[in-house]
Amino acid sequence: MKLLIINTHPVNYHVPIYKKLADSTEFDVEVCFLWDVFSARYRPSQSFPMHYDKSLLNGYKHSFLKNISLKPGPTFWGLINFGLFSKIKNSQCDAVLIFGYNYFSAWIALISAKILGKKIIFKGESDLLAKRSFFKEIIKKVYVKTFFNRVDYFLYSYKKNAEYYCHYGASRRSLYFMPCAVDNEYFQAIAANLDRQEERGRLGFAEDEVVMLYVGRLEPRKQPDLLLRALSHFCKTKIRLVYVGDGSMMAALKDQVKALSLENQVRFDGFKSHELINAYFKSSDLLVLPSLLDPSPKVVNEAMNFSLPVIVSDKVGTANDLVVNRQNGMVFKAGDVNSLVLAMKEVAFDQAVRARLSEKALSTVSQWNYQLGVESVKSIMREVSHA
């Protein structure tokens, strides 16, 4: 038995899945990447400013296919790999796991696997929260249903993701849970080794401050400006808002801080590496994500591994799923500043509430782990073997 995984490029959140599957004695695993981000041709762009370490390739069998796109990248025409048919055929695999459908080579992989009689497994992280015009929805429905009709098994990341699959034609019995997860053991080990008081001192946070953290791009979709409007209700309090990230809204946000007279309560610390962000998680009291659209932001998982309570909008895909309102965090109505103010007030000013949410955050995220997804893939492969 063999599983061939097809993905665009090495992604740090996916690598632990590959490694755990590679450790399986039930079947062989190979990962085929369509975009060589380690080649001399790769250039990080402003819209995709990522740098990659070759350690992402350790621990599992992998290969790169030739990409003939004139503009390689994570776009529809940025991945054109006609070698997929031969790769699938020569791999002698029993099933093909395709990550995503919004690039040309996903269709090459789908059609090739179908022609060659391979079982097709699909993994994506979309939901129905985004609003589209009637015309765009018709196009979307035709596109996605055409793709999904040829898929045998679906790996869903959260409840809204499962609803998305079913909306576009997947049957409930074809769904298997692969939670949107991060390396919990890695982050929890770091959390245990960092000293909170030491890190707060190093980052310049006072002992009596309640540090509210935002991590991510500063762009309209994530609505970072809503935090400033909410914070203006708590002027001259001990709440400090720290933005970790960069983006197109940076200048406008700084102007807004001045206009609202929040200079003493807001910091912009810019883009930080994953290693440096861990210190912010350890030093903060809560994470806030006010996005208007955000399917499965891994920063929520990472923060919860540091026992941070999280406040998320109801347009975050994992809201009311990974983040359960008033149990391990708070969920507020997206775009509603008053709803956010109420959530902030309850969490920021009540230490007992923070402690209760903190404890539950860690226990919840521990259950959203890679092993659950690995077991789902194993179940699918067993079913394939008996087909």
Tab-separated table of C-alpha atoms in Angstrom:
chain	number	residue	atom	x	y	z
A	1	MET	CA	0.000	0.000	0.000
A	2	LYS	CA	1.203	3.479	-0.822
A	3	LEU	CA	-0.091	7.025	-0.408
A	4	LEU	CA	1.132	9.810	-2.675
A	5	ILE	CA	0.622	13.287	-1.204
A	6	ILE	CA	0.539	16.242	-3.590
A	7	ASN	CA	1.006	19.730	-2.200
A	8	THR	CA	2.152	23.068	-3.535
A	9	HIS	CA	5.292	23.458	-1.410
A	10	PRO	CA	6.641	22.601	2.062
A	11	VAL	CA	4.504	24.260	4.752
A	12	ASN	CA	5.667	24.092	8.359
A	13	TYR	CA	2.169	23.203	9.617
A	14	HIS	CA	1.971	20.208	7.264
A	15	VAL	CA	5.443	18.742	7.788
A	16	PRO	CA	4.622	17.016	11.123
A	17	ILE	CA	1.732	15.237	9.370
A	18	TYR	CA	4.077	13.942	6.681
A	19	LYS	CA	6.547	12.727	9.300
A	20	LYS	CA	3.927	10.935	11.368
A	21	LEU	CA	2.470	9.276	8.278
A	22	ALA	CA	5.973	8.269	7.163
A	23	ASP	CA	6.435	6.504	10.510
A	24	SER	CA	3.434	4.292	9.787
A	25	THR	CA	4.122	0.621	9.124
A	26	GLU	CA	0.760	0.150	7.393
A	27	PHE	CA	1.665	1.863	4.103
A	28	ASP	CA	4.394	3.830	2.344
A	29	VAL	CA	4.202	7.601	1.945
A	30	GLU	CA	5.748	9.998	-0.536
A	31	VAL	CA	5.179	13.736	-0.756
A	32	CYS	CA	5.339	15.407	-4.153
A	33	PHE	CA	5.851	19.186	-4.174
A	34	LEU	CA	4.919	21.307	-7.170
A	35	TRP	CA	6.899	24.468	-6.405
A	36	ASP	CA	10.577	24.411	-5.475
A	37	VAL	CA	10.890	27.277	-3.016
A	38	PHE	CA	14.537	26.336	-2.440
A	39	SER	CA	15.593	26.933	-6.048
A	40	ALA	CA	17.467	29.970	-7.297
A	41	ARG	CA	14.314	31.022	-9.172
A	42	TYR	CA	12.329	31.506	-5.972
A	43	ARG	CA	11.913	35.103	-4.905
A	44	PRO	CA	9.749	36.106	-1.941
A	45	SER	CA	7.144	38.667	-2.992
A	46	GLN	CA	5.490	41.389	-0.944
A	47	SER	CA	2.249	39.407	-0.980
A	48	PHE	CA	4.020	36.148	-0.080
A	49	PRO	CA	7.114	37.180	1.972
A	50	MET	CA	8.193	33.725	3.078
A	51	HIS	CA	11.650	32.278	3.477
A	52	TYR	CA	12.101	28.523	3.754
A	53	ASP	CA	14.526	26.291	5.595
A	54	LYS	CA	15.550	22.955	4.087
A	55	SER	CA	14.933	21.293	7.450
A	56	LEU	CA	11.285	21.266	6.306
A	57	LEU	CA	12.278	18.365	4.047
A	58	ASN	CA	13.653	16.110	6.796
A	59	GLY	CA	11.945	12.956	7.996
A	60	TYR	CA	9.898	11.815	5.000
A	61	LYS	CA	10.323	10.813	1.361
A	62	HIS	CA	9.743	13.706	-1.015
A	63	SER	CA	10.315	14.959	-4.523
A	64	PHE	CA	9.849	18.130	-6.564
A	65	LEU	CA	8.163	18.155	-9.956
A	66	LYS	CA	9.177	20.538	-12.714
A	67	ASN	CA	6.943	23.598	-12.750
A	68	ILE	CA	6.752	25.262	-16.179
A	69	SER	CA	4.804	28.320	-15.038
A	70	LEU	CA	6.355	31.606	-16.140
A	71	LYS	CA	5.413	33.108	-12.772
A	72	PRO	CA	5.764	30.297	-10.197
A	73	GLY	CA	3.814	30.803	-7.009
A	74	PRO	CA	0.664	30.004	-5.019
A	75	THR	CA	-1.714	31.202	-7.737
A	76	PHE	CA	-3.890	29.307	-10.214
A	77	TRP	CA	-1.448	29.633	-13.125
A	78	GLY	CA	1.595	29.662	-10.850
A	79	LEU	CA	1.671	25.849	-10.687
A	80	ILE	CA	1.701	23.984	-13.994
A	81	ASN	CA	3.216	20.508	-13.579
A	82	PHE	CA	2.457	18.228	-16.509
A	83	GLY	CA	4.716	15.569	-15.024
A	84	LEU	CA	2.009	14.669	-12.533
A	85	PHE	CA	0.473	11.963	-14.705
A	86	SER	CA	3.776	10.107	-14.967
A	87	LYS	CA	4.533	10.676	-11.299
A	88	ILE	CA	1.240	9.172	-10.166
A	89	LYS	CA	1.562	6.279	-12.585
A	90	ASN	CA	5.177	5.428	-11.745
A	91	SER	CA	4.720	5.815	-7.984
A	92	GLN	CA	2.469	2.725	-7.946
A	93	CYS	CA	0.374	4.405	-5.275
A	94	ASP	CA	-3.076	3.247	-4.214
A	95	ALA	CA	-4.383	6.674	-3.232
A	96	VAL	CA	-3.535	10.315	-3.919
A	97	LEU	CA	-3.998	13.035	-1.294
A	98	ILE	CA	-4.388	16.467	-2.910
A	99	PHE	CA	-4.016	19.642	-0.838
A	100	GLY	CA	-6.217	22.410	-2.245
A	101	TYR	CA	-7.968	22.925	-5.579
A	102	ASN	CA	-7.267	26.543	-6.512
A	103	TYR	CA	-4.292	25.921	-8.792
A	104	PHE	CA	-4.071	24.386	-12.279
A	105	SER	CA	-1.994	21.395	-11.240
A	106	ALA	CA	-4.635	20.318	-8.731
A	107	TRP	CA	-6.807	19.556	-11.759
A	108	ILE	CA	-3.950	17.746	-13.479
A	109	ALA	CA	-3.527	15.609	-10.356
A	110	LEU	CA	-7.270	14.994	-10.035
A	111	ILE	CA	-7.793	13.953	-13.657
A	112	SER	CA	-4.589	11.882	-13.756
A	113	ALA	CA	-5.489	9.988	-10.593
A	114	LYS	CA	-8.994	9.351	-11.905
A	115	ILE	CA	-7.737	8.035	-15.235
A	116	LEU	CA	-5.243	5.778	-13.464
A	117	GLY	CA	-7.899	4.390	-11.112
A	118	LYS	CA	-6.428	5.783	-7.890
A	119	LYS	CA	-8.568	6.712	-4.900
A	120	ILE	CA	-8.587	10.464	-4.346
A	121	ILE	CA	-8.406	12.146	-0.932
A	122	PHE	CA	-8.849	15.905	-0.642
A	123	LYS	CA	-7.677	18.332	2.070
A	124	GLY	CA	-8.718	21.979	2.160
A	125	GLU	CA	-9.601	24.708	4.643
A	126	SER	CA	-12.513	26.646	3.150
A	127	ASP	CA	-15.890	27.502	4.639
A	128	LEU	CA	-19.115	29.302	3.733
A	129	LEU	CA	-18.474	32.487	5.728
A	130	ALA	CA	-17.353	34.576	2.740
A	131	LYS	CA	-20.168	36.401	0.958
A	132	ARG	CA	-20.234	36.372	-2.849
A	133	SER	CA	-22.448	37.854	-5.512
A	134	PHE	CA	-25.000	35.567	-7.151
A	135	PHE	CA	-22.917	35.385	-10.330
A	136	LYS	CA	-19.687	34.556	-8.501
A	137	GLU	CA	-21.464	31.927	-6.424
A	138	ILE	CA	-22.724	30.192	-9.594
A	139	ILE	CA	-19.180	30.054	-10.965
A	140	LYS	CA	-17.865	28.825	-7.614
A	141	LYS	CA	-20.509	26.116	-7.400
A	142	VAL	CA	-19.744	24.781	-10.878
A	143	TYR	CA	-15.982	24.847	-10.257
A	144	VAL	CA	-16.011	23.235	-6.805
A	145	LYS	CA	-18.755	20.680	-7.492
A	146	THR	CA	-16.960	19.545	-10.647
A	147	PHE	CA	-13.826	18.974	-8.579
A	148	PHE	CA	-15.539	17.406	-5.554
A	149	ASN	CA	-17.578	14.985	-7.661
A	150	ARG	CA	-14.330	13.199	-8.486
A	151	VAL	CA	-13.062	12.979	-4.885
A	152	ASP	CA	-13.555	9.804	-2.848
A	153	TYR	CA	-12.627	11.031	0.645
A	154	PHE	CA	-12.476	14.458	2.309
A	155	LEU	CA	-10.360	15.566	5.264
A	156	TYR	CA	-12.064	18.417	7.095
A	157	SER	CA	-10.275	20.780	9.461
A	158	TYR	CA	-13.192	22.178	11.472
A	159	LYS	CA	-16.994	21.981	11.514
A	160	LYS	CA	-17.564	24.843	9.089
A	161	ASN	CA	-15.108	23.197	6.703
A	162	ALA	CA	-17.216	19.996	6.782
A	163	GLU	CA	-20.336	22.066	6.063
A	164	TYR	CA	-18.541	23.581	3.076
A	165	TYR	CA	-17.726	20.154	1.654
A	166	CYS	CA	-21.316	18.986	2.015
A	167	HIS	CA	-22.689	22.209	0.525
A	168	TYR	CA	-20.733	21.492	-2.640
A	169	GLY	CA	-21.674	17.847	-2.953
A	170	ALA	CA	-19.583	15.754	-0.563
A	171	SER	CA	-21.428	13.020	1.314
A	172	ARG	CA	-21.222	12.918	5.106
A	173	ARG	CA	-19.862	9.380	5.076
A	174	SER	CA	-16.859	10.515	3.000
A	175	LEU	CA	-15.715	13.016	5.658
A	176	TYR	CA	-12.816	12.355	8.041
A	177	PHE	CA	-11.495	14.744	10.684
A	178	MET	CA	-7.997	16.193	10.299
A	179	PRO	CA	-8.025	19.179	12.683
A	180	CYS	CA	-6.273	22.389	11.771
A	181	ALA	CA	-3.443	21.830	14.201
A	182	VAL	CA	0.019	22.987	15.117
A	183	ASP	CA	2.851	21.109	16.804
A	184	ASN	CA	1.360	21.198	20.311
A	185	GLU	CA	4.282	19.375	21.912
A	186	TYR	CA	6.743	21.877	20.454
A	187	PHE	CA	4.859	24.970	21.625
A	188	GLN	CA	3.995	23.564	25.037
A	189	ALA	CA	7.644	22.691	25.652
A	190	ILE	CA	8.653	26.257	24.797
A	191	ALA	CA	5.891	27.616	27.037
A	192	ALA	CA	7.192	25.508	29.917
A	193	ASN	CA	10.790	26.671	29.424
A	194	LEU	CA	10.137	30.410	29.154
A	195	ASP	CA	9.883	32.508	32.320
A	196	ARG	CA	6.889	34.843	32.103
A	197	GLN	CA	8.257	37.598	34.346
A	198	GLU	CA	11.616	37.543	32.598
A	199	GLU	CA	10.044	37.765	29.132
A	200	ARG	CA	7.649	40.534	30.185
A	201	GLY	CA	10.577	42.534	31.527
A	202	ARG	CA	12.594	41.982	28.359
A	203	LEU	CA	9.680	43.139	26.191
A	204	GLY	CA	9.043	46.151	28.403
A	205	PHE	CA	5.665	45.183	29.865
A	206	ALA	CA	4.857	46.419	33.360
A	207	GLU	CA	3.765	43.863	35.946
A	208	ASP	CA	0.334	45.427	36.408
A	209	GLU	CA	-0.458	45.765	32.686
A	210	VAL	CA	-2.958	43.536	30.935
A	211	VAL	CA	-1.275	42.808	27.601
A	212	MET	CA	-3.638	42.235	24.694
A	213	LEU	CA	-1.858	40.707	21.709
A	214	TYR	CA	-2.595	40.846	17.984
A	215	VAL	CA	-0.444	38.656	15.715
A	216	GLY	CA	-0.856	38.692	11.939
A	217	ARG	CA	-0.879	40.838	8.851
A	218	LEU	CA	-2.197	44.363	9.165
A	219	GLU	CA	-4.712	44.216	6.333
A	220	PRO	CA	-8.436	45.016	5.925
A	221	ARG	CA	-9.516	41.359	5.956
A	222	LYS	CA	-8.201	40.990	9.498
A	223	GLN	CA	-9.715	44.324	10.653
A	224	PRO	CA	-6.962	45.333	13.102
A	225	ASP	CA	-8.437	48.851	13.299
A	226	LEU	CA	-11.477	47.513	15.189
A	227	LEU	CA	-9.188	46.831	18.154
A	228	LEU	CA	-8.287	50.516	18.401
A	229	ARG	CA	-11.919	51.571	18.299
A	230	ALA	CA	-12.640	49.074	21.084
A	231	LEU	CA	-9.592	50.125	23.107
A	232	SER	CA	-10.726	53.751	22.971
A	233	HIS	CA	-13.456	52.698	25.424
A	234	PHE	CA	-10.686	51.867	27.904
A	235	CYS	CA	-8.514	54.987	27.710
A	236	LYS	CA	-6.064	55.476	30.570
A	237	THR	CA	-6.504	51.919	31.837
A	238	LYS	CA	-3.842	49.259	32.309
A	239	ILE	CA	-4.701	47.539	29.018
A	240	ARG	CA	-1.816	47.576	26.551
A	241	LEU	CA	-2.399	46.531	22.946
A	242	VAL	CA	0.593	45.131	21.054
A	243	TYR	CA	0.532	44.568	17.298
A	244	VAL	CA	3.016	41.970	16.056
A	245	GLY	CA	2.984	42.009	12.279
A	246	ASP	CA	3.197	44.311	9.282
A	247	GLY	CA	1.031	45.182	6.331
A	248	SER	CA	-0.738	47.766	4.219
A	249	MET	CA	-2.655	49.291	7.154
A	250	MET	CA	0.344	50.124	9.342
A	251	ALA	CA	0.441	53.860	8.585
A	252	ALA	CA	-3.341	54.260	8.900
A	253	LEU	CA	-3.339	52.435	12.233
A	254	LYS	CA	-0.613	54.684	13.617
A	255	ASP	CA	-2.624	57.742	12.556
A	256	GLN	CA	-5.679	56.253	14.255
A	257	VAL	CA	-3.717	55.743	17.484
A	258	LYS	CA	-2.840	59.462	17.524
A	259	ALA	CA	-6.388	60.504	16.687
A	260	LEU	CA	-7.740	58.435	19.596
A	261	SER	CA	-4.963	59.541	21.996
A	262	LEU	CA	-3.864	55.947	22.605
A	263	GLU	CA	-0.106	56.468	22.220
A	264	ASN	CA	0.590	55.246	25.755
A	265	GLN	CA	-1.432	52.058	25.343
A	266	VAL	CA	-0.510	50.801	21.864
A	267	ARG	CA	2.713	49.384	20.469
A	268	PHE	CA	3.623	48.353	16.942
A	269	ASP	CA	6.450	45.815	17.159
A	270	GLY	CA	6.486	44.859	13.479
A	271	PHE	CA	7.056	41.471	11.881
A	272	LYS	CA	8.700	38.863	14.125
A	273	SER	CA	9.962	35.346	13.476
A	274	HIS	CA	8.134	32.375	14.952
A	275	GLU	CA	10.844	32.029	17.585
A	276	LEU	CA	10.453	35.621	18.763
A	277	ILE	CA	6.650	35.498	18.736
A	278	ASN	CA	6.777	32.781	21.398
A	279	ALA	CA	8.054	35.365	23.889
A	280	TYR	CA	4.999	37.522	23.151
A	281	PHE	CA	2.666	34.573	23.725
A	282	LYS	CA	4.327	33.878	27.069
A	283	SER	CA	4.208	37.530	28.133
A	284	SER	CA	0.645	38.378	27.093
A	285	ASP	CA	-2.665	37.969	28.888
A	286	LEU	CA	-4.952	37.403	25.903
A	287	LEU	CA	-4.945	37.182	22.112
A	288	VAL	CA	-7.510	39.021	19.986
A	289	LEU	CA	-8.341	38.226	16.362
A	290	PRO	CA	-11.097	40.494	14.965
A	291	SER	CA	-11.002	39.190	11.376
A	292	LEU	CA	-13.816	39.658	8.888
A	293	LEU	CA	-12.667	36.471	7.151
A	294	ASP	CA	-10.134	33.945	8.494
A	295	PRO	CA	-10.786	30.229	7.882
A	296	SER	CA	-8.354	28.538	10.281
A	297	PRO	CA	-5.721	30.906	11.694
A	298	LYS	CA	-3.013	28.811	13.326
A	299	VAL	CA	-2.030	31.702	15.586
A	300	VAL	CA	-5.090	30.796	17.673
A	301	ASN	CA	-3.770	27.253	18.223
A	302	GLU	CA	-0.308	28.578	19.022
A	303	ALA	CA	-1.612	31.062	21.588
A	304	MET	CA	-3.780	28.436	23.265
A	305	ASN	CA	-0.707	26.243	23.690
A	306	PHE	CA	0.624	29.054	25.898
A	307	SER	CA	-2.637	28.937	27.888
A	308	LEU	CA	-3.738	32.256	26.446
A	309	PRO	CA	-7.456	33.027	26.409
A	310	VAL	CA	-8.467	34.148	22.923
A	311	ILE	CA	-11.109	36.565	21.687
A	312	VAL	CA	-12.118	35.906	18.070
A	313	SER	CA	-14.822	37.183	15.755
A	314	ASP	CA	-17.564	34.848	14.553
A	315	LYS	CA	-16.053	35.099	11.053
A	316	VAL	CA	-13.025	33.091	12.159
A	317	GLY	CA	-13.612	29.558	10.862
A	318	THR	CA	-12.763	27.824	14.121
A	319	ALA	CA	-14.970	30.103	16.239
A	320	ASN	CA	-17.531	28.097	18.244
A	321	ASP	CA	-15.485	24.997	17.461
A	322	LEU	CA	-11.870	25.193	18.621
A	323	VAL	CA	-12.735	28.424	20.422
A	324	VAL	CA	-15.877	27.860	22.493
A	325	ASN	CA	-17.531	31.027	23.752
A	326	ARG	CA	-17.065	31.556	27.507
A	327	GLN	CA	-15.379	28.173	27.913
A	328	ASN	CA	-11.873	28.671	26.570
A	329	GLY	CA	-12.249	32.099	24.997
A	330	MET	CA	-14.775	34.613	23.749
A	331	VAL	CA	-16.550	34.915	20.400
A	332	PHE	CA	-17.930	38.309	19.342
A	333	LYS	CA	-19.913	39.506	16.335
A	334	ALA	CA	-17.529	40.474	13.518
A	335	GLY	CA	-17.353	44.193	12.859
A	336	ASP	CA	-19.379	45.031	15.978
A	337	VAL	CA	-17.239	47.223	18.220
A	338	ASN	CA	-19.691	47.055	21.122
A	339	SER	CA	-19.642	43.257	21.051
A	340	LEU	CA	-15.838	43.321	21.126
A	341	VAL	CA	-15.815	45.877	23.966
A	342	LEU	CA	-17.987	43.612	26.109
A	343	ALA	CA	-15.716	40.615	25.466
A	344	MET	CA	-12.584	42.643	26.230
A	345	LYS	CA	-14.101	44.034	29.417
A	346	GLU	CA	-15.011	40.596	30.724
A	347	VAL	CA	-11.625	39.034	30.023
A	348	ALA	CA	-9.241	41.955	30.616
A	349	PHE	CA	-10.632	43.136	33.948
A	350	ASP	CA	-11.462	39.829	35.612
A	351	GLN	CA	-8.405	37.773	36.520
A	352	ALA	CA	-10.556	34.834	37.642
A	353	VAL	CA	-12.222	34.691	34.224
A	354	ARG	CA	-8.821	34.788	32.518
A	355	ALA	CA	-7.543	31.979	34.713
A	356	ARG	CA	-10.571	29.795	33.949
A	357	LEU	CA	-10.395	30.427	30.191
A	358	SER	CA	-6.628	29.915	30.246
A	359	GLU	CA	-6.849	26.470	31.792
A	360	LYS	CA	-9.520	25.334	29.357
A	361	ALA	CA	-7.663	26.803	26.364
A	362	LEU	CA	-4.674	24.538	26.963
A	363	SER	CA	-6.743	21.391	27.500
A	364	THR	CA	-8.841	22.076	24.383
A	365	VAL	CA	-5.985	22.735	21.983
A	366	SER	CA	-4.213	19.598	23.224
A	367	GLN	CA	-7.113	17.610	21.771
A	368	TRP	CA	-6.702	19.322	18.381
A	369	ASN	CA	-3.567	17.462	17.399
A	370	TYR	CA	-1.831	15.956	14.385
A	371	GLN	CA	-2.391	12.399	15.536
A	372	LEU	CA	-6.150	12.684	15.005
A	373	GLY	CA	-5.557	13.543	11.362
A	374	VAL	CA	-3.005	10.773	10.951
A	375	GLU	CA	-5.493	8.239	12.311
A	376	SER	CA	-8.093	9.500	9.825
A	377	VAL	CA	-5.708	8.947	6.927
A	378	LYS	CA	-4.911	5.469	8.237
A	379	SER	CA	-8.629	4.669	8.377
A	380	ILE	CA	-9.053	5.806	4.783
A	381	MET	CA	-6.087	3.733	3.616
A	382	ARG	CA	-7.497	0.646	5.347
A	383	GLU	CA	-10.766	1.212	3.524
A	384	VAL	CA	-8.878	1.619	0.238
A	385	SER	CA	-7.052	-1.653	0.833
A	386	HIS	CA	-10.363	-3.505	1.233
A	387	ALA	CA	-12.052	-1.870	-1.756
